[in-house]
Short mmCIF file of C-alpha atoms in Angstrom, two decimals:
data_model
loop_
_atom_site.label_atom_id
_atom_site.label_comp_id
_atom_site.label_asym_id
_atom_site.label_seq_id
_atom_site.Cartn_x
_atom_site.Cartn_y
_atom_site.Cartn_z
CA MET A 1 0.00 0.00 0.00
CA PRO A 2 2.39 2.73 -1.14
CA ALA A 3 1.63 6.21 0.21
CA SER A 4 1.02 7.46 -3.32
CA SER A 5 -2.08 5.36 -2.98
CA LYS A 6 -3.02 2.38 -4.98
CA LEU A 7 -5.64 1.33 -2.61
CA THR A 8 -6.71 2.94 -5.41
CA ALA A 9 -9.99 -0.38 -2.24
CA ALA A 10 -13.61 -6.39 0.80
CA LEU A 11 -14.77 -4.87 3.86
CA LEU A 12 -12.21 -4.96 6.67
CA THR A 13 -13.59 -3.20 9.75
CA ALA A 14 -13.30 -5.72 12.58
CA ALA A 15 -12.18 -8.43 10.16
CA LEU A 16 -8.59 -7.20 10.39
CA GLY A 17 -8.23 -8.77 13.79
CA THR A 18 -10.56 -11.73 13.42
CA MET A 19 -10.17 -13.12 9.91
CA THR A 20 -8.88 -16.71 10.09
CA MET A 21 -6.21 -18.36 8.02
CA ASN A 22 -8.85 -20.67 6.55
CA ALA A 23 -10.75 -17.71 5.16
CA ILE A 24 -7.57 -16.36 3.65
CA ALA A 25 -6.71 -19.71 2.12
CA ALA A 26 -10.16 -19.80 0.51
CA THR A 27 -9.17 -16.82 -1.62
CA ALA A 28 -5.71 -18.16 -2.51
CA LEU A 29 -4.76 -17.31 -6.06
CA SER A 30 -4.08 -19.99 -8.64
CA PRO A 31 -0.38 -20.16 -9.57
CA ASP A 32 -1.47 -20.02 -13.21
CA ASN A 33 -2.74 -16.48 -12.71
CA PRO A 34 -0.15 -14.01 -14.15
CA PHE A 35 -0.59 -11.76 -11.13
CA ALA A 36 0.36 -14.52 -8.69
CA ARG A 37 4.02 -13.57 -8.83
CA GLU A 38 6.12 -10.52 -9.56
CA SER A 39 6.93 -10.03 -13.23
CA THR A 40 10.40 -11.03 -14.41
CA LEU A 41 10.26 -8.64 -17.38
CA PRO A 42 12.54 -5.56 -17.50
CA LEU A 43 11.37 -2.90 -15.03
CA LYS A 44 8.81 -5.48 -13.85
CA TRP A 45 6.48 -4.66 -16.73
CA PRO A 46 3.35 -6.83 -16.60
CA PRO A 47 3.08 -9.80 -19.00
CA LEU A 48 0.16 -8.36 -20.96
CA ASP A 49 0.26 -11.22 -23.45
CA LYS A 50 -0.67 -13.63 -20.66
CA ILE A 51 -3.22 -11.51 -18.77
CA LYS A 52 -6.85 -12.30 -19.57
CA ASN A 53 -10.09 -10.72 -18.37
CA GLU A 54 -10.83 -13.63 -16.06
CA HIS A 55 -7.58 -13.12 -14.15
CA PHE A 56 -8.50 -9.76 -12.61
CA VAL A 57 -11.26 -10.50 -10.10
CA PRO A 58 -9.55 -13.57 -8.53
CA ALA A 59 -6.28 -11.61 -8.28
CA MET A 60 -7.95 -8.62 -6.64
CA ASP A 61 -9.92 -10.80 -4.22
CA ALA A 62 -6.76 -12.70 -3.27
CA GLY A 63 -4.82 -9.44 -3.09
CA MET A 64 -7.30 -7.93 -0.64
CA ALA A 65 -7.22 -11.06 1.51
CA GLU A 66 -3.43 -11.03 1.49
CA GLN A 67 -3.27 -7.38 2.48
CA ARG A 68 -5.84 -7.88 5.24
CA LYS A 69 -3.54 -10.51 6.71
CA GLU A 70 -0.51 -8.23 6.34
CA VAL A 71 -2.29 -5.34 8.05
CA ALA A 72 -3.63 -7.63 10.78
CA ASP A 73 -0.05 -8.70 11.49
CA ILE A 74 0.92 -5.05 11.92
CA VAL A 75 -2.03 -4.32 14.22
CA ASN A 76 -1.50 -7.45 16.33
CA ASN A 77 2.23 -6.93 16.72
CA LYS A 78 2.84 -6.82 20.48
CA ALA A 79 6.03 -4.82 20.06
CA GLN A 80 5.95 -1.06 20.37
CA PRO A 81 5.38 0.73 17.06
CA THR A 82 8.52 1.49 15.11
CA PHE A 83 9.03 3.00 11.71
CA GLU A 84 10.11 -0.41 10.44
CA ASN A 85 7.30 -2.58 11.89
CA THR A 86 4.52 -0.12 11.06
CA ILE A 87 5.27 2.33 8.25
CA VAL A 88 7.67 0.15 6.27
CA ALA A 89 5.39 -2.85 6.81
CA LEU A 90 2.43 -0.85 5.48
CA GLU A 91 4.47 0.34 2.53
CA ARG A 92 5.35 -3.24 1.63
CA SER A 93 1.83 -4.60 2.01
CA GLY A 94 -0.63 -5.15 -0.82
CA GLN A 95 1.84 -6.08 -3.56
CA LEU A 96 -0.49 -8.60 -5.21
CA LEU A 97 -3.42 -6.19 -5.05
CA ASN A 98 -1.32 -3.43 -6.54
CA ARG A 99 -0.13 -5.62 -9.43
CA ALA A 100 -3.71 -6.49 -10.32
CA THR A 101 -5.36 -3.09 -9.85
CA THR A 102 -2.67 -1.17 -11.73
CA ILE A 103 -3.36 -3.09 -14.94
CA PHE A 104 -7.09 -3.34 -14.24
CA TYR A 105 -7.47 0.43 -14.00
CA ALA A 106 -5.21 1.06 -16.99
CA LEU A 107 -7.19 -1.25 -19.27
CA GLY A 108 -10.48 -0.03 -17.87
CA SER A 109 -9.68 3.52 -18.94
CA SER A 110 -7.94 2.78 -22.24
CA ASN A 111 -9.02 -0.57 -23.68
CA THR A 112 -12.11 -1.72 -21.85
CA ASN A 113 -14.59 -4.41 -22.80
CA PRO A 114 -17.85 -5.82 -21.36
CA ASP A 115 -15.99 -8.26 -19.11
CA ILE A 116 -13.82 -5.53 -17.60
CA GLU A 117 -16.84 -3.25 -17.16
CA LYS A 118 -18.67 -6.02 -15.34
CA ALA A 119 -15.63 -6.52 -13.10
CA GLN A 120 -15.46 -2.77 -12.44
CA THR A 121 -19.07 -2.76 -11.28
CA GLU A 122 -18.44 -5.75 -9.03
CA MET A 123 -15.14 -4.63 -7.57
CA ALA A 124 -15.65 -0.88 -7.07
CA PRO A 125 -17.54 -1.14 -3.76
CA LYS A 126 -15.31 -3.98 -2.54
CA LEU A 127 -12.12 -2.04 -3.22
CA SER A 128 -13.59 1.04 -1.56
CA ALA A 129 -14.50 -0.96 1.53
CA HIS A 130 -11.04 -2.51 1.55
CA SER A 131 -9.37 0.89 1.56
CA ASP A 132 -11.69 2.17 4.30
CA GLY A 133 -10.98 -0.92 6.36
CA ILE A 134 -7.32 0.06 6.44
CA TYR A 135 -7.54 3.82 6.79
CA LEU A 136 -10.38 3.72 9.35
CA ASP A 137 -8.86 1.00 11.53
CA THR A 138 -8.52 2.54 15.00
CA ALA A 139 -5.69 0.31 16.22
CA LEU A 140 -3.66 0.75 13.05
CA PHE A 141 -4.03 4.53 13.13
CA ALA A 142 -2.99 4.54 16.80
CA ARG A 143 0.35 3.02 15.80
CA VAL A 144 0.83 5.52 12.99
CA LYS A 145 -0.14 8.46 15.20
CA LYS A 146 2.19 7.38 17.98
CA LEU A 147 5.10 7.43 15.57
CA TYR A 148 3.93 10.72 14.08
CA ASP A 149 3.77 12.36 17.53
CA GLN A 150 7.31 11.14 18.24
CA ARG A 151 8.66 11.91 14.79
CA GLN A 152 11.15 14.57 15.91
CA SER A 153 12.86 12.14 18.27
CA LEU A 154 12.98 9.14 15.93
CA GLN A 155 16.08 10.36 14.10
CA LEU A 156 14.61 9.49 10.71
CA ASP A 157 16.27 10.51 7.47
CA PRO A 158 14.34 13.14 5.46
CA GLU A 159 12.77 10.59 3.12
CA SER A 160 11.54 8.38 5.96
CA LEU A 161 10.22 11.38 7.87
CA ARG A 162 8.31 12.52 4.82
CA LEU A 163 6.84 9.04 4.37
CA LEU A 164 5.67 8.95 8.00
CA GLU A 165 4.08 12.39 7.67
CA ARG A 166 2.43 11.38 4.41
CA TYR A 167 0.88 8.28 5.94
CA HIS A 168 -0.44 10.28 8.89
CA THR A 169 -1.96 12.87 6.55
CA ASN A 170 -3.57 10.17 4.41
CA PHE A 171 -5.12 8.49 7.44
CA VAL A 172 -6.49 11.78 8.78
CA ARG A 173 -7.89 12.84 5.42
CA ALA A 174 -9.49 9.41 5.01
CA GLY A 175 -11.39 9.89 8.28
CA ALA A 176 -9.25 8.17 10.92
CA ASN A 177 -10.14 10.79 13.54
CA LEU A 178 -13.90 10.41 13.09
CA SER A 179 -16.15 8.75 15.64
CA ASP A 180 -17.27 5.16 15.11
CA ALA A 181 -20.70 6.34 13.97
CA GLN A 182 -19.15 8.83 11.55
CA LYS A 183 -16.80 6.17 10.19
CA GLN A 184 -19.74 3.86 9.52
CA GLU A 185 -21.52 6.64 7.67
CA LEU A 186 -18.36 7.45 5.71
CA ARG A 187 -17.94 3.81 4.68
CA ALA A 188 -21.45 3.76 3.26
CA LEU A 189 -20.90 7.04 1.43
CA ASN A 190 -17.56 5.95 -0.03
CA GLU A 191 -19.02 2.67 -1.23
CA LYS A 192 -21.90 4.49 -2.91
CA ILE A 193 -19.61 7.10 -4.46
CA SER A 194 -17.29 4.40 -5.77
CA SER A 195 -20.15 2.52 -7.43
CA LYS A 196 -21.72 5.66 -8.90
CA THR A 197 -18.35 6.93 -10.15
CA THR A 198 -17.75 3.65 -11.96
CA GLU A 199 -21.24 3.76 -13.43
CA PHE A 200 -20.74 7.35 -14.59
CA ARG A 201 -17.39 6.61 -16.24
CA GLN A 202 -18.88 3.67 -18.08
CA LEU A 203 -21.77 5.83 -19.32
CA VAL A 204 -19.34 8.51 -20.51
CA LEU A 205 -17.31 5.86 -22.35
CA LYS A 206 -20.45 4.47 -23.98
CA GLY A 207 -21.34 8.02 -25.04
CA ASP A 208 -17.88 8.54 -26.51
CA ASN A 209 -18.14 5.28 -28.43
CA ALA A 210 -21.61 6.15 -29.70
CA ALA A 211 -20.31 9.50 -30.96
CA ALA A 212 -17.57 7.87 -33.06
CA ILE A 213 -17.64 8.62 -36.78
CA VAL A 214 -17.58 5.75 -39.29
CA VAL A 215 -15.76 6.53 -42.54
CA ASP A 216 -16.15 4.28 -45.58
CA THR A 217 -13.02 5.05 -47.60
CA LYS A 218 -9.40 5.94 -46.95
CA GLN A 219 -9.70 8.86 -49.37
CA GLU A 220 -12.02 10.59 -46.92
CA LEU A 221 -9.19 10.63 -44.41
CA ASP A 222 -6.88 12.69 -46.58
CA GLY A 223 -4.65 14.78 -44.32
CA LEU A 224 -4.31 12.24 -41.53
CA SER A 225 -1.01 10.50 -40.95
CA ASP A 226 -0.52 6.82 -41.79
CA ALA A 227 -0.44 6.05 -38.07
CA GLN A 228 -3.75 7.82 -37.49
CA ILE A 229 -5.35 6.02 -40.41
CA ALA A 230 -4.08 2.69 -39.13
CA THR A 231 -5.55 3.47 -35.71
CA ALA A 232 -8.90 4.31 -37.31
CA ALA A 233 -8.82 1.05 -39.26
CA GLU A 234 -8.04 -0.95 -36.12
CA ALA A 235 -10.87 0.80 -34.27
CA ALA A 236 -13.26 -0.16 -37.05
CA LYS A 237 -12.06 -3.76 -37.03
CA SER A 238 -12.58 -4.03 -33.27
CA ARG A 239 -16.20 -2.95 -33.81
CA GLY A 240 -16.85 -5.48 -36.53
CA LYS A 241 -16.55 -2.92 -39.34
CA GLU A 242 -13.48 -4.29 -41.08
CA GLY A 243 -12.60 -2.37 -44.24
CA LYS A 244 -13.95 0.88 -42.82
CA TYR A 245 -12.44 3.49 -40.51
CA VAL A 246 -13.69 4.71 -37.15
CA LEU A 247 -12.72 8.08 -35.70
CA THR A 248 -13.31 7.93 -31.96
CA LEU A 249 -14.05 10.85 -29.68
CA LEU A 250 -11.02 11.54 -27.49
CA ASN A 251 -10.68 13.88 -24.51
CA THR A 252 -7.12 15.11 -24.92
CA THR A 253 -7.26 17.64 -22.06
CA GLY A 254 -8.64 15.49 -19.24
CA PRO A 255 -6.50 15.07 -16.09
CA SER A 256 -4.62 11.83 -15.76
CA ARG A 257 -5.77 9.19 -13.27
CA ARG A 258 -2.64 9.75 -11.25
CA SER A 259 -3.37 13.46 -10.83
CA ARG A 260 -6.76 12.62 -9.31
CA LYS A 261 -5.39 10.30 -6.64
CA ARG A 262 -5.09 11.27 -3.01
CA ASN A 263 -1.57 12.60 -2.45
#
């Protein structure tokens, strides 16, 4: 769960301290799933040639279960909070979930399909609840806050100090200081917002696709580059209009997904 946020998301609440190993094993990921292990490609690029639509939901479910266990281990650690056993441990948690969601979100915004849209609808509230279960966990925040309050005496290097401060800020902004009743209300609101946001994005995408222009001949595209014409031909082929050209509606000035994340 890097501080830059990937949580860009299975309800934790009390489950952090009570979920059993049997429940975690039930969501174990098949070794055949490309997300089951870290990529061996240069710069750890994902093996897109092996990733299929059906790999996403199992990987995200298993990733959430894995991170719940990792966070529970942090919370249940009897030792006093340290930068290493709390902040570094949080930073290292959720690797499987991050591998899956990074590609899932990228394809969902650039090369979606009905299967991915169905998965988005299913997973949006679960991922939202998962994120809330971490950021709204009272015992976990207590460990982070204790370190934050002692930060000047911990003799951290500037990068580590910044990471600690960033985590504390993220927890506070996510609602960690709210009352139990307020947290419950926030969870419900976040789940609803997540579902409605996904629904809205899918409707916008459908509108963009419906507004695409179908062109019958290459001559009508005079002035476009060969690359642009090839893209239009590929777009037509993907819509079952092989031999034609499709000019899709693109929003070239919209903010990137990264710029919209909590920082």
